[in-house]
């Protein structure tokens, strides 16, 4: 990735914080200044407060962002938190680099699947990034790899290789630099000729050892800490509500809805595995490895091919597909069972847990256009009883 630490324009000078006093949107809102923020902390100093009030129009913009509803807030939250989640992941992978990636298109489907690419719609997937691991294999592993076909590794062989990936529990001290983001600007280990390139490449490092380079997709899922509780009791009996902050631990399971997305990303990017990063604002994050399942992908493409032929490329006007399309078919039921099974299997994989860096570790990782709504989020993280936010 070209540069994970965000540019200065993406870091607000302070995070808006309403005082405990005040009423409604006229409450005294102050700015909490960060004390020399660093990539390691993403945090705020609890002590340095200046008396610069937030302008009323800016407060109204924050209110308007909250009025858009919970789903809009969740979408904005996921977009804002992607960068800090990737930064935290990079800090704990001392011998790996992250690479920015756009849309990866599916350009080839194995012939043995029996699903011609011409019978499918245009398919593509966009992982949040690609991670490239640089592994110095042990002599035993090197000897074993020399006899294997790295273009067609078995699941067991890939697991053995990935088990050698260095993981720094203390956030990057193994990089040999006090800055855990020093690897963010490193040149790619090798040109990524996706999707045709193999996910594993081997280079002779001498002394009987091999240097193994592995590419995985990365998908970030952020847990939104906000919920909206509505109740009756407003003017003329209208419902009214308030925003509530929930402190949730990073999930240890894997939702079945994530599996098709990850599998298609692996197919499009030519990868054999992927990392699912489940990130929370103040309770750390978990990292799970999900392996590519060709049988599952084949079933997905077969259902998609049927949908394409019955509802898209018909000579006559195609009928409108029902909400429960194919739900009663045996193929669809088999596919759903495979997806649920893959989710359970992924949940049982080795998990890395990254603890929180600070109570508001992600507040500074904001894009410029999200500045106002992000200040609303940061205010809630610091002040659960923010009066002007409760009046949404």
Coordinates of C-alpha atoms in Angstrom, one line a residue, residues 98-386:
X98 CA 0.1 -4.6 2.4
X99 CA -0.7 -3.7 -1.2
X100 CA -3.5 -1.5 -2.4
X101 CA -5.8 -3.2 -4.9
X102 CA -8.8 -2.2 -6.9
X103 CA -11.4 -4.4 -8.7
X104 CA -10.1 -7.9 -9.4
X105 CA -12.0 -9.5 -12.3
X106 CA -12.7 -13.2 -12.6
X107 CA -11.0 -14.0 -16.0
X108 CA -10.7 -17.8 -15.7
X109 CA -12.7 -20.6 -14.2
X110 CA -11.2 -24.1 -14.0
X111 CA -12.5 -26.3 -16.8
X112 CA -13.2 -29.2 -14.5
X113 CA -15.9 -27.1 -12.7
X114 CA -18.1 -27.4 -15.8
X115 CA -19.2 -23.7 -15.6
X116 CA -18.0 -21.8 -18.7
X117 CA -17.1 -18.2 -18.1
X118 CA -19.3 -17.2 -21.0
X119 CA -22.4 -18.5 -19.2
X120 CA -21.8 -16.2 -16.2
X121 CA -22.2 -12.4 -15.8
X122 CA -19.1 -10.3 -15.5
X123 CA -17.7 -11.1 -12.1
X124 CA -15.4 -9.1 -9.9
X125 CA -14.4 -8.5 -6.3
X126 CA -12.5 -5.8 -4.5
X127 CA -10.6 -7.0 -1.4
X128 CA -9.7 -4.2 1.1
X129 CA -6.1 -5.0 0.3
X130 CA -3.7 -7.8 -0.4
X131 CA -1.1 -8.9 2.2
X132 CA 2.2 -10.4 1.0
X133 CA 4.0 -12.6 3.5
X134 CA 7.8 -13.0 3.2
X135 CA 8.6 -16.3 4.9
X136 CA 12.1 -17.8 5.5
X137 CA 11.2 -21.5 5.6
X138 CA 12.9 -23.7 8.1
X139 CA 15.3 -26.4 6.6
X140 CA 12.6 -29.1 7.2
X141 CA 9.9 -27.1 5.5
X142 CA 12.3 -26.1 2.7
X143 CA 13.0 -29.8 2.0
X144 CA 9.3 -30.6 2.0
X145 CA 8.5 -27.7 -0.3
X146 CA 11.1 -28.7 -2.9
X147 CA 9.1 -31.8 -3.6
X148 CA 5.7 -30.0 -3.8
X149 CA 4.0 -28.2 -6.7
X150 CA 3.6 -24.7 -5.5
X151 CA 1.1 -24.0 -8.2
X152 CA -1.3 -26.7 -6.8
X153 CA -0.6 -26.8 -3.1
X154 CA -2.9 -28.9 -0.9
X155 CA -4.7 -27.3 2.0
X156 CA -2.4 -29.1 4.5
X157 CA 0.7 -27.9 2.7
X158 CA -0.6 -24.3 2.6
X159 CA -1.4 -24.4 6.3
X160 CA 2.2 -25.6 7.1
X161 CA 3.6 -22.7 5.1
X162 CA 1.4 -20.1 6.6
X163 CA 2.1 -21.4 10.1
X164 CA 5.6 -19.9 9.6
X165 CA 4.3 -16.3 9.1
X166 CA 5.8 -14.1 11.8
X167 CA 3.2 -12.5 14.1
X168 CA 4.2 -9.8 16.5
X169 CA 2.0 -9.7 19.5
X170 CA 3.6 -6.4 20.7
X171 CA 2.7 -4.5 17.5
X172 CA 5.7 -4.4 15.3
X173 CA 8.9 -4.5 17.5
X174 CA 10.2 -7.3 15.3
X175 CA 10.5 -4.9 12.4
X176 CA 13.7 -3.6 13.9
X177 CA 12.3 0.0 13.8
X178 CA 10.4 2.0 16.4
X179 CA 7.9 2.8 13.7
X180 CA 5.6 -0.2 13.0
X181 CA 4.6 1.4 9.7
X182 CA 8.0 1.3 8.2
X183 CA 6.9 -1.6 6.0
X184 CA 3.9 0.3 4.7
X185 CA 6.0 2.0 2.0
X186 CA 8.2 -1.0 1.1
X187 CA 8.3 -2.0 -2.5
X188 CA 6.2 -5.0 -3.4
X189 CA 8.0 -8.3 -2.9
X190 CA 7.2 -9.2 -6.5
X191 CA 4.9 -7.9 -9.3
X192 CA 1.4 -9.0 -8.6
X193 CA 0.2 -10.4 -12.0
X194 CA -3.3 -11.2 -10.8
X195 CA -5.3 -13.3 -11.2
X196 CA -3.1 -15.6 -13.2
X197 CA -0.1 -15.7 -10.8
X198 CA 0.2 -18.5 -8.3
X199 CA -0.6 -17.5 -4.6
X200 CA 2.7 -19.0 -3.5
X201 CA 6.2 -18.3 -5.0
X202 CA 9.5 -19.8 -3.9
X203 CA 13.0 -18.3 -4.1
X204 CA 16.2 -20.1 -3.2
X205 CA 17.7 -18.2 -0.3
X206 CA 20.9 -20.4 -0.1
X207 CA 22.1 -22.6 2.8
X208 CA 19.5 -25.1 1.8
X209 CA 16.7 -22.8 2.8
X210 CA 13.8 -21.4 0.7
X211 CA 12.2 -17.9 0.8
X212 CA 8.5 -18.4 0.4
X213 CA 6.2 -15.5 -0.6
X214 CA 2.5 -15.9 -0.1
X215 CA -0.4 -13.6 -1.2
X216 CA -3.6 -13.5 0.7
X217 CA -6.7 -11.3 0.4
X218 CA -7.8 -9.1 3.4
X219 CA -11.3 -8.2 4.2
X220 CA -12.2 -5.9 7.1
X221 CA -15.5 -6.0 9.0
X222 CA -15.9 -3.2 11.5
X223 CA -18.4 -3.5 14.5
X224 CA -20.4 -0.3 14.7
X225 CA -20.6 0.7 18.4
X226 CA -23.8 2.7 18.0
X227 CA -27.4 1.7 18.2
X228 CA -30.6 3.7 18.2
X229 CA -33.3 3.2 20.8
X230 CA -36.7 4.6 20.1
X231 CA -39.5 5.0 22.5
X232 CA -43.0 6.6 22.6
X233 CA -43.2 9.8 24.5
X234 CA -42.4 12.6 22.2
X235 CA -44.6 15.6 21.2
X236 CA -48.1 14.5 20.3
X237 CA -47.3 10.9 21.0
X238 CA -44.6 10.7 18.3
X239 CA -41.8 8.2 18.9
X240 CA -38.5 9.6 19.9
X241 CA -35.2 8.0 20.7
X242 CA -31.5 8.4 21.5
X243 CA -28.2 7.1 20.3
X244 CA -26.6 4.5 22.6
X245 CA -22.9 3.5 22.7
X246 CA -22.3 -0.2 23.1
X247 CA -18.9 -1.6 24.0
X248 CA -18.6 -5.0 22.2
X249 CA -15.8 -7.4 22.1
X250 CA -14.4 -8.4 18.8
X251 CA -16.4 -11.5 17.6
X252 CA -14.7 -14.9 17.7
X253 CA -17.2 -16.5 15.3
X254 CA -17.5 -15.9 11.5
X255 CA -20.9 -14.8 10.1
X256 CA -22.0 -17.0 7.2
X257 CA -22.8 -13.9 5.1
X258 CA -19.1 -13.1 5.0
X259 CA -18.1 -16.4 3.4
X260 CA -19.4 -15.9 -0.3
X261 CA -17.7 -12.5 -0.4
X262 CA -14.3 -13.9 0.8
X263 CA -14.5 -16.9 -1.5
X264 CA -15.2 -14.7 -4.6
X265 CA -12.4 -12.3 -3.6
X266 CA -10.0 -15.3 -3.5
X267 CA -11.2 -16.5 -6.9
X268 CA -10.8 -13.1 -8.5
X269 CA -7.4 -12.4 -6.9
X270 CA -6.0 -15.8 -7.5
X271 CA -5.4 -16.4 -3.8
X272 CA -5.7 -19.6 -1.9
X273 CA -6.6 -18.0 1.5
X274 CA -7.7 -14.8 3.1
X275 CA -7.6 -12.9 6.4
X276 CA -10.9 -11.8 7.9
X277 CA -10.2 -8.8 10.2
X278 CA -13.1 -8.1 12.6
X279 CA -12.4 -4.7 14.2
X280 CA -14.0 -2.9 17.1
X281 CA -13.5 0.7 18.2
X282 CA -12.3 0.1 21.7
X283 CA -12.1 -3.7 22.3
X284 CA -9.4 -4.6 19.8
X285 CA -9.8 -6.9 16.8
X286 CA -9.6 -10.5 15.8
X287 CA -8.0 -12.0 12.7
X288 CA -9.1 -15.3 11.2
X289 CA -7.8 -17.1 8.2
X290 CA -10.3 -18.5 5.7
X291 CA -9.2 -20.9 3.1
X292 CA -10.4 -21.1 -0.5
X293 CA -13.0 -23.8 -1.0
X294 CA -13.3 -24.8 -4.7
X295 CA -16.3 -27.0 -4.2
X296 CA -18.1 -24.1 -2.6
X297 CA -17.1 -21.7 -5.4
X298 CA -18.3 -24.2 -8.0
X299 CA -21.7 -24.4 -6.3
X300 CA -21.9 -20.6 -6.1
X301 CA -21.2 -20.3 -9.8
X302 CA -23.7 -23.0 -10.7
X303 CA -26.5 -21.1 -8.9
X304 CA -25.3 -17.9 -10.5
X305 CA -25.3 -19.4 -14.0
X306 CA -28.9 -20.6 -13.5
X307 CA -30.0 -17.2 -12.4
X308 CA -28.3 -15.6 -15.4
X309 CA -30.0 -18.0 -17.8
X310 CA -33.5 -17.8 -16.3
X311 CA -33.8 -14.1 -15.3
X312 CA -31.3 -12.1 -17.4
X313 CA -30.4 -13.4 -20.9
X314 CA -33.7 -14.7 -22.1
X315 CA -35.1 -14.0 -25.5
X316 CA -38.5 -13.0 -24.1
X317 CA -38.9 -10.6 -21.3
X318 CA -37.5 -12.3 -18.2
X319 CA -39.8 -12.6 -15.2
X320 CA -39.1 -10.8 -12.0
X321 CA -37.1 -13.1 -9.7
X322 CA -38.9 -13.8 -6.4
X323 CA -37.4 -12.8 -3.0
X324 CA -36.8 -16.5 -2.2
X325 CA -35.5 -17.4 -5.6
X326 CA -34.2 -21.0 -5.8
X327 CA -34.8 -21.5 -2.1
X328 CA -36.7 -24.7 -2.7
X329 CA -34.1 -26.2 -5.0
X330 CA -31.8 -28.9 -3.9
X331 CA -28.7 -27.0 -5.3
X332 CA -29.6 -23.9 -3.4
X333 CA -30.1 -25.8 -0.1
X334 CA -26.7 -27.6 -0.7
X335 CA -25.0 -24.3 -1.3
X336 CA -26.4 -22.8 1.9
X337 CA -25.3 -25.8 3.9
X338 CA -21.8 -25.5 2.5
X339 CA -21.7 -21.8 3.3
X340 CA -22.7 -22.4 6.9
X341 CA -20.2 -25.3 7.2
X342 CA -17.4 -23.1 5.9
X343 CA -18.3 -20.4 8.4
X344 CA -18.1 -22.9 11.3
X345 CA -14.8 -24.2 10.0
X346 CA -13.4 -20.7 9.7
X347 CA -14.5 -19.9 13.3
X348 CA -12.5 -22.9 14.5
X349 CA -9.3 -21.7 12.8
X350 CA -6.4 -20.2 14.7
X351 CA -7.4 -16.7 15.9
X352 CA -5.1 -13.7 16.7
X353 CA -6.5 -11.1 19.0
X354 CA -5.2 -7.6 19.0
X355 CA -5.9 -5.6 22.1
X356 CA -7.2 -2.0 22.0
X357 CA -4.6 0.7 21.5
X358 CA -6.6 3.4 23.2
X359 CA -10.2 4.1 24.1
X360 CA -10.6 6.1 20.9
X361 CA -7.9 4.5 18.9
X362 CA -9.5 5.2 15.5
X363 CA -10.8 8.7 16.0
X364 CA -8.0 10.4 14.1
X365 CA -8.1 8.0 11.1
X366 CA -10.8 10.0 9.3
X367 CA -11.2 11.0 5.7
X368 CA -11.7 14.7 5.2
X369 CA -15.3 14.5 3.9
X370 CA -16.3 12.5 7.0
X371 CA -14.9 15.0 9.4
X372 CA -18.3 16.2 10.9
X373 CA -19.9 12.8 11.3
X374 CA -16.6 11.4 12.6
X375 CA -16.6 14.1 15.3
X376 CA -20.0 13.0 16.3
X377 CA -18.7 9.4 16.6
X378 CA -15.6 10.6 18.6
X379 CA -17.9 12.6 20.9
X380 CA -19.9 9.6 21.7
X381 CA -16.8 7.5 22.4
X382 CA -15.7 10.0 25.0
X383 CA -19.0 11.3 26.3
X384 CA -21.9 8.8 26.5
X385 CA -24.3 11.6 27.6
X386 CA -23.6 14.1 24.9

